[in-house]
CSV table of C-alpha atoms in Angstrom, one decimal:
chain,number,residue,atom,x,y,z
A,37,MET,CA,125.9,78.9,134.9
A,38,SER,CA,128.5,79.5,137.6
A,39,LEU,CA,128.6,77.3,140.6
A,40,LEU,CA,128.1,80.4,142.7
A,41,ASP,CA,125.5,82.2,140.5
A,42,PRO,CA,122.5,83.4,142.5
A,43,ARG,CA,119.5,81.2,142.2
A,44,PRO,CA,115.8,82.3,141.9
A,45,ASP,CA,115.4,81.7,145.8
A,46,ALA,CA,118.3,84.2,146.6
A,47,PRO,CA,116.0,87.0,147.8
A,48,ARG,CA,114.4,84.5,150.2
A,49,ALA,CA,117.9,83.5,151.5
A,50,GLY,CA,118.8,87.1,151.8
A,51,ARG,CA,116.1,87.8,154.4
A,52,PHE,CA,117.6,85.1,156.6
A,53,GLN,CA,121.1,86.8,156.2
A,54,TRP,CA,119.8,90.4,157.3
A,55,HIS,CA,122.1,90.4,160.4
A,56,ARG,CA,125.1,90.0,158.2
A,57,ALA,CA,124.0,92.9,155.9
A,58,HIS,CA,123.3,95.3,158.7
A,59,PRO,CA,125.6,94.3,161.6
A,60,LEU,CA,125.3,97.5,163.6
A,61,ALA,CA,121.5,97.6,163.5
A,62,PHE,CA,121.4,93.8,164.7
A,63,ASP,CA,123.9,94.5,167.5
A,64,THR,CA,121.8,97.5,168.7
A,65,PHE,CA,118.7,95.4,168.7
A,66,LEU,CA,120.6,92.6,170.6
A,67,ALA,CA,121.9,95.0,173.2
A,68,VAL,CA,118.5,96.5,173.8
A,69,SER,CA,116.9,93.1,174.0
A,70,VAL,CA,119.5,91.8,176.6
A,71,PHE,CA,119.1,95.0,178.6
A,72,ALA,CA,115.3,94.6,178.8
A,73,CYS,CA,115.8,90.9,179.7
A,74,VAL,CA,118.3,91.8,182.5
A,75,LEU,CA,115.8,94.5,184.0
A,76,CYS,CA,112.9,92.0,183.8
A,77,GLY,CA,115.0,89.3,185.5
A,78,ALA,CA,116.0,91.8,188.3
A,79,VAL,CA,112.4,92.4,189.3
A,80,ALA,CA,111.2,88.8,188.9
A,81,ASP,CA,111.1,86.1,191.6
A,82,PRO,CA,111.3,82.7,190.0
A,83,HIS,CA,110.9,81.1,193.5
A,84,GLY,CA,107.9,82.7,194.9
A,85,PRO,CA,105.5,80.8,197.2
A,86,HIS,CA,102.9,80.6,194.6
A,87,GLY,CA,105.3,80.2,191.5
A,88,PRO,CA,107.3,82.8,189.5
A,89,ARG,CA,106.1,86.3,190.1
A,90,PHE,CA,107.0,89.6,188.3
A,91,GLY,CA,107.6,92.8,190.2
A,92,ALA,CA,108.6,91.0,193.4
A,93,HIS,CA,111.9,93.1,193.7
A,94,HIS,CA,112.7,96.7,193.0
A,95,LEU,CA,115.4,98.0,190.6
A,96,SER,CA,118.4,99.6,192.1
A,97,ALA,CA,120.7,102.2,190.5
A,98,THR,CA,123.6,99.7,190.7
A,99,THR,CA,121.7,97.1,188.6
A,100,VAL,CA,120.6,99.6,186.0
A,101,VAL,CA,124.0,101.2,185.6
A,102,ALA,CA,125.9,97.8,185.5
A,103,ALA,CA,123.3,96.5,183.0
A,104,ALA,CA,123.4,99.5,180.8
A,105,LEU,CA,127.2,99.5,180.6
A,106,ALA,CA,127.5,95.7,179.9
A,107,CYS,CA,124.8,96.0,177.3
A,108,ALA,CA,126.1,99.2,175.7
A,109,ALA,CA,129.5,97.3,175.3
A,110,LEU,CA,127.9,94.7,173.1
A,111,LEU,CA,127.7,97.2,170.3
A,112,LEU,CA,131.4,96.8,169.8
A,113,ARG,CA,131.5,93.0,170.1
A,114,ARG,CA,132.5,92.4,166.5
A,115,ARG,CA,135.4,94.9,166.5
A,116,LEU,CA,136.7,94.6,170.0
A,117,PRO,CA,135.7,91.2,171.2
A,118,ARG,CA,138.3,90.9,174.0
A,119,THR,CA,137.6,94.3,175.3
A,120,VAL,CA,133.9,93.8,175.3
A,121,LEU,CA,134.3,90.5,177.3
A,122,ALA,CA,136.5,92.2,179.8
A,123,VAL,CA,133.8,95.1,180.4
A,124,THR,CA,130.9,92.6,180.5
A,125,GLY,CA,132.7,90.4,183.0
A,126,ALA,CA,133.7,93.3,185.1
A,127,CYS,CA,130.1,94.6,185.2
A,128,THR,CA,128.9,91.1,186.2
A,129,ILE,CA,131.3,90.8,189.1
A,130,ALA,CA,130.5,94.4,190.2
A,131,GLU,CA,126.7,93.6,190.2
A,132,LEU,CA,127.5,90.4,192.3
A,133,LEU,CA,129.4,92.3,194.7
A,134,ALA,CA,127.0,95.1,195.1
A,135,ARG,CA,123.9,92.9,195.6
A,136,SER,CA,125.5,90.0,197.5
A,137,SER,CA,122.5,89.8,199.9
A,138,ASP,CA,119.6,90.4,197.5
A,139,PRO,CA,118.6,88.4,194.5
A,140,ARG,CA,120.9,89.5,191.7
A,141,ALA,CA,120.1,90.6,188.1
A,142,PRO,CA,121.2,88.4,185.3
A,143,VAL,CA,124.0,90.7,184.1
A,144,ALA,CA,126.0,87.6,183.3
A,145,ALA,CA,123.9,87.2,180.2
A,146,SER,CA,125.9,90.0,178.5
A,147,ALA,CA,129.2,88.3,179.5
A,148,VAL,CA,127.8,85.0,177.9
A,149,ILE,CA,127.1,86.8,174.6
A,150,ALA,CA,130.5,88.5,174.6
A,151,LEU,CA,132.2,85.2,175.1
A,152,TYR,CA,130.3,83.6,172.2
A,153,SER,CA,131.3,86.6,169.9
A,154,LEU,CA,135.0,86.2,170.9
A,155,ALA,CA,135.0,82.4,170.3
A,156,SER,CA,133.4,82.9,167.0
A,157,ARG,CA,136.0,85.3,165.7
A,158,THR,CA,139.3,84.0,167.1
A,159,ASP,CA,141.2,80.7,166.8
A,160,ARG,CA,140.6,77.6,168.9
A,161,PRO,CA,143.6,78.0,171.3
A,162,THR,CA,142.6,81.5,172.1
A,163,THR,CA,139.0,80.6,172.6
A,164,TRP,CA,139.7,77.9,175.0
A,165,ARG,CA,142.2,79.8,176.9
A,166,ILE,CA,140.2,83.0,177.4
A,167,GLY,CA,137.0,80.9,177.7
A,168,ALA,CA,138.4,78.8,180.5
A,169,LEU,CA,139.5,81.9,182.4
A,170,THR,CA,136.1,83.5,182.1
A,171,VAL,CA,134.2,80.5,183.2
A,172,VAL,CA,136.5,80.2,186.3
A,173,VAL,CA,136.4,83.7,187.3
A,174,LEU,CA,132.6,84.3,186.8
A,175,THR,CA,131.7,81.0,188.5
A,176,ALA,CA,134.0,81.6,191.4
A,177,ALA,CA,132.5,85.1,191.9
A,178,ALA,CA,129.2,83.7,191.8
A,179,MET,CA,129.8,80.9,194.3
A,180,LEU,CA,131.6,83.3,196.7
A,181,TYR,CA,129.0,86.2,196.6
A,182,GLY,CA,125.9,84.6,195.2
A,183,PRO,CA,123.0,82.8,196.9
A,184,ARG,CA,123.7,80.0,199.4
A,185,PRO,CA,124.6,77.3,199.3
A,186,TRP,CA,127.4,77.8,197.0
A,187,TYR,CA,126.2,75.0,194.6
A,188,ALA,CA,122.8,76.8,194.1
A,189,GLN,CA,121.4,76.4,190.6
A,190,GLU,CA,121.9,80.1,189.8
A,191,ASN,CA,125.7,79.6,190.5
A,192,ILE,CA,125.9,76.5,188.5
A,193,ALA,CA,123.9,78.2,185.6
A,194,ILE,CA,126.8,80.6,185.2
A,195,PHE,CA,129.2,77.9,184.8
A,196,ALA,CA,127.0,76.0,182.2
A,197,TRP,CA,126.1,79.1,180.2
A,198,THR,CA,129.6,80.4,179.9
A,199,GLY,CA,131.0,77.0,178.9
A,200,MET,CA,128.2,76.5,176.3
A,201,ALA,CA,128.9,80.0,174.9
A,202,ALA,CA,132.5,79.1,174.4
A,203,ALA,CA,131.7,75.8,172.7
A,204,ALA,CA,129.0,77.2,170.5
A,205,GLY,CA,131.2,80.1,169.3
A,206,ASP,CA,134.1,77.7,168.4
A,207,ALA,CA,131.6,75.5,166.5
A,208,VAL,CA,130.3,78.5,164.5
A,209,ARG,CA,133.8,79.6,163.7
A,210,SER,CA,134.7,76.1,162.5
A,211,ARG,CA,131.6,75.8,160.3
A,212,ARG,CA,132.2,79.2,158.8
A,213,ALA,CA,135.8,78.3,158.0
A,214,PHE,CA,134.6,75.1,156.4
A,215,VAL,CA,132.0,76.9,154.3
A,216,ASP,CA,134.5,79.5,153.1
A,217,ALA,CA,137.0,76.7,152.3
A,218,ILE,CA,134.2,74.9,150.2
A,219,ARG,CA,133.3,78.2,148.4
A,220,GLU,CA,137.0,79.0,147.7
A,221,ARG,CA,137.5,75.5,146.4
A,222,ALA,CA,134.5,75.8,144.1
A,223,GLU,CA,135.5,79.1,142.8
A,224,ARG,CA,139.1,77.8,142.0
A,225,ALA,CA,137.6,74.7,140.4
A,226,GLU,CA,135.4,76.8,138.3
A,227,ARG,CA,138.2,79.2,137.3
A,228,THR,CA,140.3,76.1,136.5
A,229,ARG,CA,137.5,74.7,134.2
A,230,GLU,CA,137.1,78.0,132.4
A,231,GLU,CA,140.9,78.3,131.8
A,232,GLU,CA,141.0,74.7,130.6
A,233,ALA,CA,138.2,75.3,128.2
A,234,ARG,CA,139.8,78.5,126.8
A,235,ARG,CA,143.1,76.6,126.4
A,236,ARG,CA,141.4,73.7,124.6
A,237,VAL,CA,139.6,76.1,122.4
A,238,ALA,CA,142.8,78.1,121.5
A,239,GLU,CA,144.6,74.7,120.7
A,240,GLU,CA,141.7,73.6,118.5
A,241,ARG,CA,141.8,76.8,116.6
A,242,LEU,CA,145.6,76.6,116.2
A,243,ARG,CA,145.3,73.0,114.9
A,244,ILE,CA,142.7,73.8,112.4
A,245,ALA,CA,144.7,77.0,111.4
A,246,ARG,CA,147.6,74.8,110.8
A,247,GLU,CA,145.7,72.3,108.7
A,248,LEU,CA,144.1,75.0,106.5
A,249,HIS,CA,147.5,76.6,105.9
A,250,ASP,CA,149.1,73.4,104.9
A,251,VAL,CA,146.3,72.5,102.6
A,252,VAL,CA,145.7,75.8,100.9
A,253,ALA,CA,149.2,77.1,100.9
A,254,HIS,CA,150.6,74.0,99.2
A,255,HIS,CA,148.0,73.7,96.4
A,256,ILE,CA,147.6,77.4,95.8
A,257,ALA,CA,151.4,77.7,95.2
A,258,LEU,CA,151.2,74.9,92.6
A,259,VAL,CA,148.1,76.5,91.1
A,260,ASN,CA,149.8,79.9,90.9
A,261,VAL,CA,152.9,78.6,89.3
A,262,GLN,CA,151.1,76.4,86.6
A,263,ALA,CA,148.8,79.3,85.9
A,264,GLY,CA,151.8,81.5,85.3
A,265,VAL,CA,153.3,79.0,83.0
A,266,ALA,CA,150.1,78.7,81.2
A,267,SER,CA,149.8,82.4,80.6
A,268,HIS,CA,153.5,82.6,79.5
A,269,VAL,CA,153.2,79.9,76.8
A,270,MET,CA,149.5,80.3,75.7
A,271,ASP,CA,150.4,82.0,72.4
A,272,ASN,CA,153.6,80.0,71.3
A,273,ARG,CA,153.1,76.6,72.8
A,274,PRO,CA,149.4,76.0,73.3
A,275,ASP,CA,150.1,72.2,74.1
A,276,GLN,CA,152.3,73.0,77.0
A,277,ALA,CA,149.6,75.6,78.2
A,278,LYS,CA,146.9,73.0,78.1
A,279,GLN,CA,149.2,70.7,80.1
A,280,ALA,CA,149.8,73.3,82.7
A,281,LEU,CA,146.0,74.0,82.9
A,282,ALA,CA,145.4,70.4,83.4
A,283,HIS,CA,147.9,70.6,86.3
A,284,VAL,CA,145.9,73.5,87.7
A,285,ARG,CA,142.7,71.6,87.6
A,286,GLU,CA,144.3,68.6,89.4
A,287,ALA,CA,145.8,70.7,92.0
A,288,SER,CA,142.5,72.7,92.6
A,289,ARG,CA,140.6,69.4,92.9
A,290,SER,CA,143.1,68.0,95.3
A,291,ALA,CA,143.0,71.1,97.3
A,292,LEU,CA,139.1,71.0,97.5
A,293,GLU,CA,139.2,67.4,98.5
A,294,GLU,CA,141.7,68.0,101.4
A,295,LEU,CA,139.8,71.2,102.4
A,296,ARG,CA,136.6,69.3,102.6
A,297,ALA,CA,138.3,66.6,104.8
A,298,THR,CA,139.7,69.2,107.1
A,299,VAL,CA,136.5,71.2,107.4
A,300,GLY,CA,134.8,67.8,108.1
A,301,LEU,CA,136.5,67.7,111.4
A,302,LEU,CA,134.2,70.5,112.6
A,303,ARG,CA,131.0,68.6,111.9
A,304,GLN,CA,129.2,66.6,114.5
A,305,SER,CA,130.3,63.0,114.9
A,306,ASP,CA,126.7,61.8,114.0
A,307,ASP,CA,126.5,63.9,110.8
A,308,PRO,CA,126.1,61.4,107.8
A,309,LYS,CA,127.6,64.1,105.5
A,310,ALA,CA,130.8,64.1,107.5
A,311,PRO,CA,133.7,62.9,105.5
A,312,THR,CA,135.4,59.7,106.5
A,313,GLU,CA,138.5,59.8,104.6
A,314,PRO,CA,141.8,59.2,106.6
A,315,ALA,CA,144.2,61.9,107.2
A,316,PRO,CA,147.1,62.0,104.7
A,317,GLY,CA,150.3,60.3,105.7
A,318,LEU,CA,153.6,58.9,104.3
A,319,GLY,CA,151.5,56.2,102.4
A,320,VAL,CA,150.5,58.8,99.8
A,321,LEU,CA,153.9,60.6,99.8
A,322,ASP,CA,154.4,59.5,96.1
A,323,GLN,CA,151.2,61.4,95.0
A,324,LEU,CA,152.6,64.6,96.9
A,325,VAL,CA,156.0,64.3,95.2
A,326,ASP,CA,154.4,63.8,91.7
A,327,GLY,CA,152.6,67.1,92.0
A,328,PHE,CA,155.9,68.9,92.5
A,329,VAL,CA,157.6,66.9,89.8
A,330,ARG,CA,155.0,68.1,87.4
A,331,ALA,CA,155.4,71.6,88.6
A,332,GLY,CA,159.1,71.5,87.6
A,333,ILE,CA,160.8,70.5,90.8
A,334,PRO,CA,162.7,67.2,90.5
A,335,VAL,CA,162.4,65.3,93.7
A,336,ASP,CA,164.5,62.4,94.9
A,337,LEU,CA,162.7,60.4,97.3
A,338,GLU,CA,164.5,58.1,99.8
A,339,VAL,CA,162.0,56.2,102.0
A,340,PRO,CA,163.1,52.9,103.3
A,341,HIS,CA,160.6,50.2,104.4
A,342,ALA,CA,159.2,51.0,107.8
A,343,PRO,CA,159.8,48.2,110.3
A,344,CYS,CA,156.3,48.8,111.9
A,345,PRO,CA,153.3,51.1,111.4
A,346,LEU,CA,153.7,54.7,112.5
A,347,PRO,CA,151.3,56.3,115.0
A,348,ALA,CA,148.7,58.4,113.3
A,349,SER,CA,149.9,61.7,114.7
A,350,VAL,CA,153.5,61.0,113.7
A,351,ASP,CA,152.4,59.9,110.2
A,352,LEU,CA,150.4,63.1,109.6
A,353,THR,CA,153.1,65.4,111.0
A,354,ALA,CA,155.7,63.8,108.8
A,355,TYR,CA,153.6,64.3,105.7
A,356,ARG,CA,152.8,67.9,106.6
A,357,VAL,CA,156.5,68.6,107.1
A,358,VAL,CA,157.4,67.3,103.7
A,359,GLN,CA,154.6,69.1,102.1
A,360,GLU,CA,155.6,72.5,103.7
A,361,ALA,CA,159.3,72.0,103.0
A,362,LEU,CA,158.7,71.2,99.3
A,363,THR,CA,156.3,74.1,99.0
A,364,ASN,CA,159.0,76.5,100.3
A,365,VAL,CA,161.4,74.9,97.8
A,366,HIS,CA,158.9,75.6,95.0
A,367,LYS,CA,158.3,79.2,96.2
A,368,HIS,CA,161.8,80.3,97.1
A,369,ALA,CA,164.3,78.0,95.2
A,370,GLY,CA,162.2,78.2,92.0
A,371,GLU,CA,161.7,76.0,89.0
A,372,GLY,CA,164.8,73.9,88.2
A,373,ALA,CA,166.0,73.4,91.8
A,374,ARG,CA,166.5,69.8,92.8
A,375,ALA,CA,165.1,68.5,96.1
A,376,THR,CA,165.8,65.4,98.1
A,377,VAL,CA,163.3,63.8,100.6
A,378,ARG,CA,165.0,61.4,103.0
A,379,ILE,CA,163.1,59.6,105.7
A,380,LEU,CA,164.9,57.3,108.3
A,381,HIS,CA,162.8,55.0,110.6
A,382,SER,CA,164.3,53.6,113.6
A,383,GLU,CA,162.7,51.9,116.6
A,384,THR,CA,162.7,55.0,118.7
A,385,ALA,CA,162.4,58.0,116.2
A,386,LEU,CA,161.5,59.1,112.7
A,387,THR,CA,163.7,61.5,111.1
A,388,VAL,CA,162.5,63.5,108.0
A,389,THR,CA,165.0,65.5,106.0
A,390,VAL,CA,164.2,67.8,103.0
A,391,LEU,CA,167.2,69.3,101.1
A,392,ASP,CA,167.4,71.6,98.0
A,393,ASP,CA,170.4,72.7,96.1
A,394,GLY,CA,169.1,76.3,95.6
A,395,ALA,CA,170.0,76.1,91.9
A,396,GLY,CA,166.6,77.1,90.5
A,397,ARG,CA,165.3,80.4,89.2
A,398,ALA,CA,163.8,82.0,92.2
A,399,GLY,CA,161.7,85.0,91.9
A,400,ILE,CA,161.9,85.9,95.6
A,401,PRO,CA,165.1,85.6,97.8
A,402,ARG,CA,164.6,83.2,100.6
A,403,GLN,CA,165.8,85.7,103.3
A,404,LYS,CA,163.2,88.4,102.3
A,405,GLY,CA,160.0,86.7,101.6
A,406,GLY,CA,157.7,84.0,102.8
A,407,ASP,CA,159.3,81.8,105.5
A,408,ARG,CA,162.9,82.9,106.3
A,409,PRO,CA,165.7,80.5,107.1
A,410,ALA,CA,165.7,79.8,110.8
A,411,VAL,CA,167.0,77.4,113.3
A,412,GLU,CA,165.1,75.8,116.2
A,413,PRO,CA,163.7,78.4,118.6
A,414,GLY,CA,166.0,79.2,121.4
A,415,GLY,CA,169.1,77.8,119.5
A,416,PRO,CA,172.5,79.5,119.3
A,417,GLY,CA,171.9,80.7,115.7
A,418,GLU,CA,168.5,82.2,115.8
A,419,PRO,CA,168.2,85.8,115.0
A,420,GLU,CA,166.6,88.2,117.5
A,421,ASP,CA,163.6,88.8,115.3
A,422,SER,CA,163.2,85.8,112.9
A,423,GLY,CA,159.8,86.9,111.6
A,424,GLY,CA,158.9,85.0,108.6
A,425,GLY,CA,155.5,83.5,107.4
A,426,HIS,CA,153.4,80.8,109.1
A,427,GLY,CA,154.7,77.7,107.4
A,428,LEU,CA,157.8,77.1,109.5
A,429,ILE,CA,156.0,78.3,112.6
A,430,GLY,CA,153.1,75.8,111.9
A,431,MET,CA,155.8,73.2,111.3
A,432,ARG,CA,157.6,73.8,114.7
A,433,GLU,CA,154.2,73.8,116.5
A,434,ARG,CA,153.4,70.4,115.1
A,435,VAL,CA,156.8,68.9,115.9
A,436,PHE,CA,157.0,70.4,119.3
A,437,ALA,CA,153.5,69.0,120.2
A,438,LEU,CA,155.0,65.6,119.7
A,439,ARG,CA,158.2,66.6,121.6
A,440,GLY,CA,160.3,66.4,118.6
A,441,THR,CA,163.1,68.7,117.3
A,442,VAL,CA,163.4,71.0,114.3
A,443,VAL,CA,166.4,72.3,112.5
A,444,THR,CA,166.0,74.5,109.5
A,445,GLY,CA,168.6,76.9,107.8
A,446,PRO,CA,170.7,77.3,104.7
A,447,ARG,CA,173.2,74.6,103.8
A,448,ALA,CA,177.0,75.2,103.4
A,449,ALA,CA,177.0,73.8,99.9
A,450,GLY,CA,174.1,76.0,98.9
A,451,GLY,CA,170.3,75.7,99.2
A,452,PHE,CA,168.2,75.0,102.3
A,453,GLN,CA,167.5,72.1,104.6
A,454,VAL,CA,164.8,71.1,106.9
A,455,ARG,CA,165.4,68.2,109.4
A,456,VAL,CA,162.8,67.0,111.8
A,457,THR,CA,163.1,64.3,114.4
A,458,LEU,CA,159.8,62.8,115.8
A,459,PRO,CA,160.2,60.4,118.9
A,460,LEU,CA,158.1,57.2,118.7
A,461,HIS,CA,158.1,55.9,122.2
A,462,THR,CA,156.5,59.0,123.8
A,463,VAL,CA,153.8,59.0,121.2
A,464,ARG,CA,153.0,55.4,121.5
A,465,THR,CA,153.0,55.6,125.4
A,466,GLY,CA,150.6,58.6,125.2
A,467,GLU,CA,148.2,56.9,122.7
A,468,SER,CA,148.2,53.6,124.7
A,469,LYS,CA,147.0,55.6,127.9
């Protein structure tokens, strides 16, 4: 569920946000309420001999007009806050001047609301600048033309209410900005989590697709060739056909075992049926080479003793590179071609090189089928549209994930080469973290 999804109590919260959903209706209600309060304050006497008394004074036309203009201006307080403040302040001063000798009406209440509206919708410097000017002008007018003495509570009240209006409006604006910032941060964090989840799902799907391709393509290629040999010699050389079918059976069994181990990666970690066999690596390279030798591809293996154990990711990637390269030799160079696998291990990098002489009887030209010869993406010799199958693409993705380099292409003396360099220092540093 989203961090910002509505909760079951959303309708209840919406009732308290009615003024935001219907701003004009709320401002109309506010203007009418302030107008009624001003008129009631104009006819009331809070300092009567027997306590506050309602109806002690009579309404004058000046009071009604000033109050009506000031309260009507409040309808525009959201769109034109400065203009509304100027109008309400002018009406307040006009009412003070017109009734300097009589008890005045509290028209200043409209100016207080206008100042609050301006402070809640502008920045802090503007609020304090205009607020200070409003407080000074209205307080000075009240002290000069209001009740005597000049420090009467009615005069001081204007100073207090206008100052509190500016402070309250600025506090509301700050809180609104803080809430908006939190909401935006939450939305951005949620989007980031969703994008990260999608990226991880895509990477996992790509990794599984590479594993399935490497397992299935290699063994199915061997099965296909051996089945073709068995079909060709079944009548004339049944012993050789039986040997080819035995190779088919062995290759299919190996494919099923590796496929089972790969699919086991999708099982839950606590599943007792999940396979526990380690991923293949250079330690079982001899078994891989024997399969190709039995398929008719002589392979010269040059693997010096490693000075230290390889990281698991480098070991698996090197094995898959050799597997894919020999599979391409088998598919494109054909039976009779000779391949060479050379592995060099230093303190900083592992270099895997697979060469073939291209002298076999290939049924499909290398440039037109399967994986085309290509160089490292972005290199000077890469064709504009290299195309090809998924073997070399998956090989590059594996190597680039470890920040290695790939060079593939035809050899000058004939045949094809694949050379991969895998750095060891970066991988060990990442795994130690």
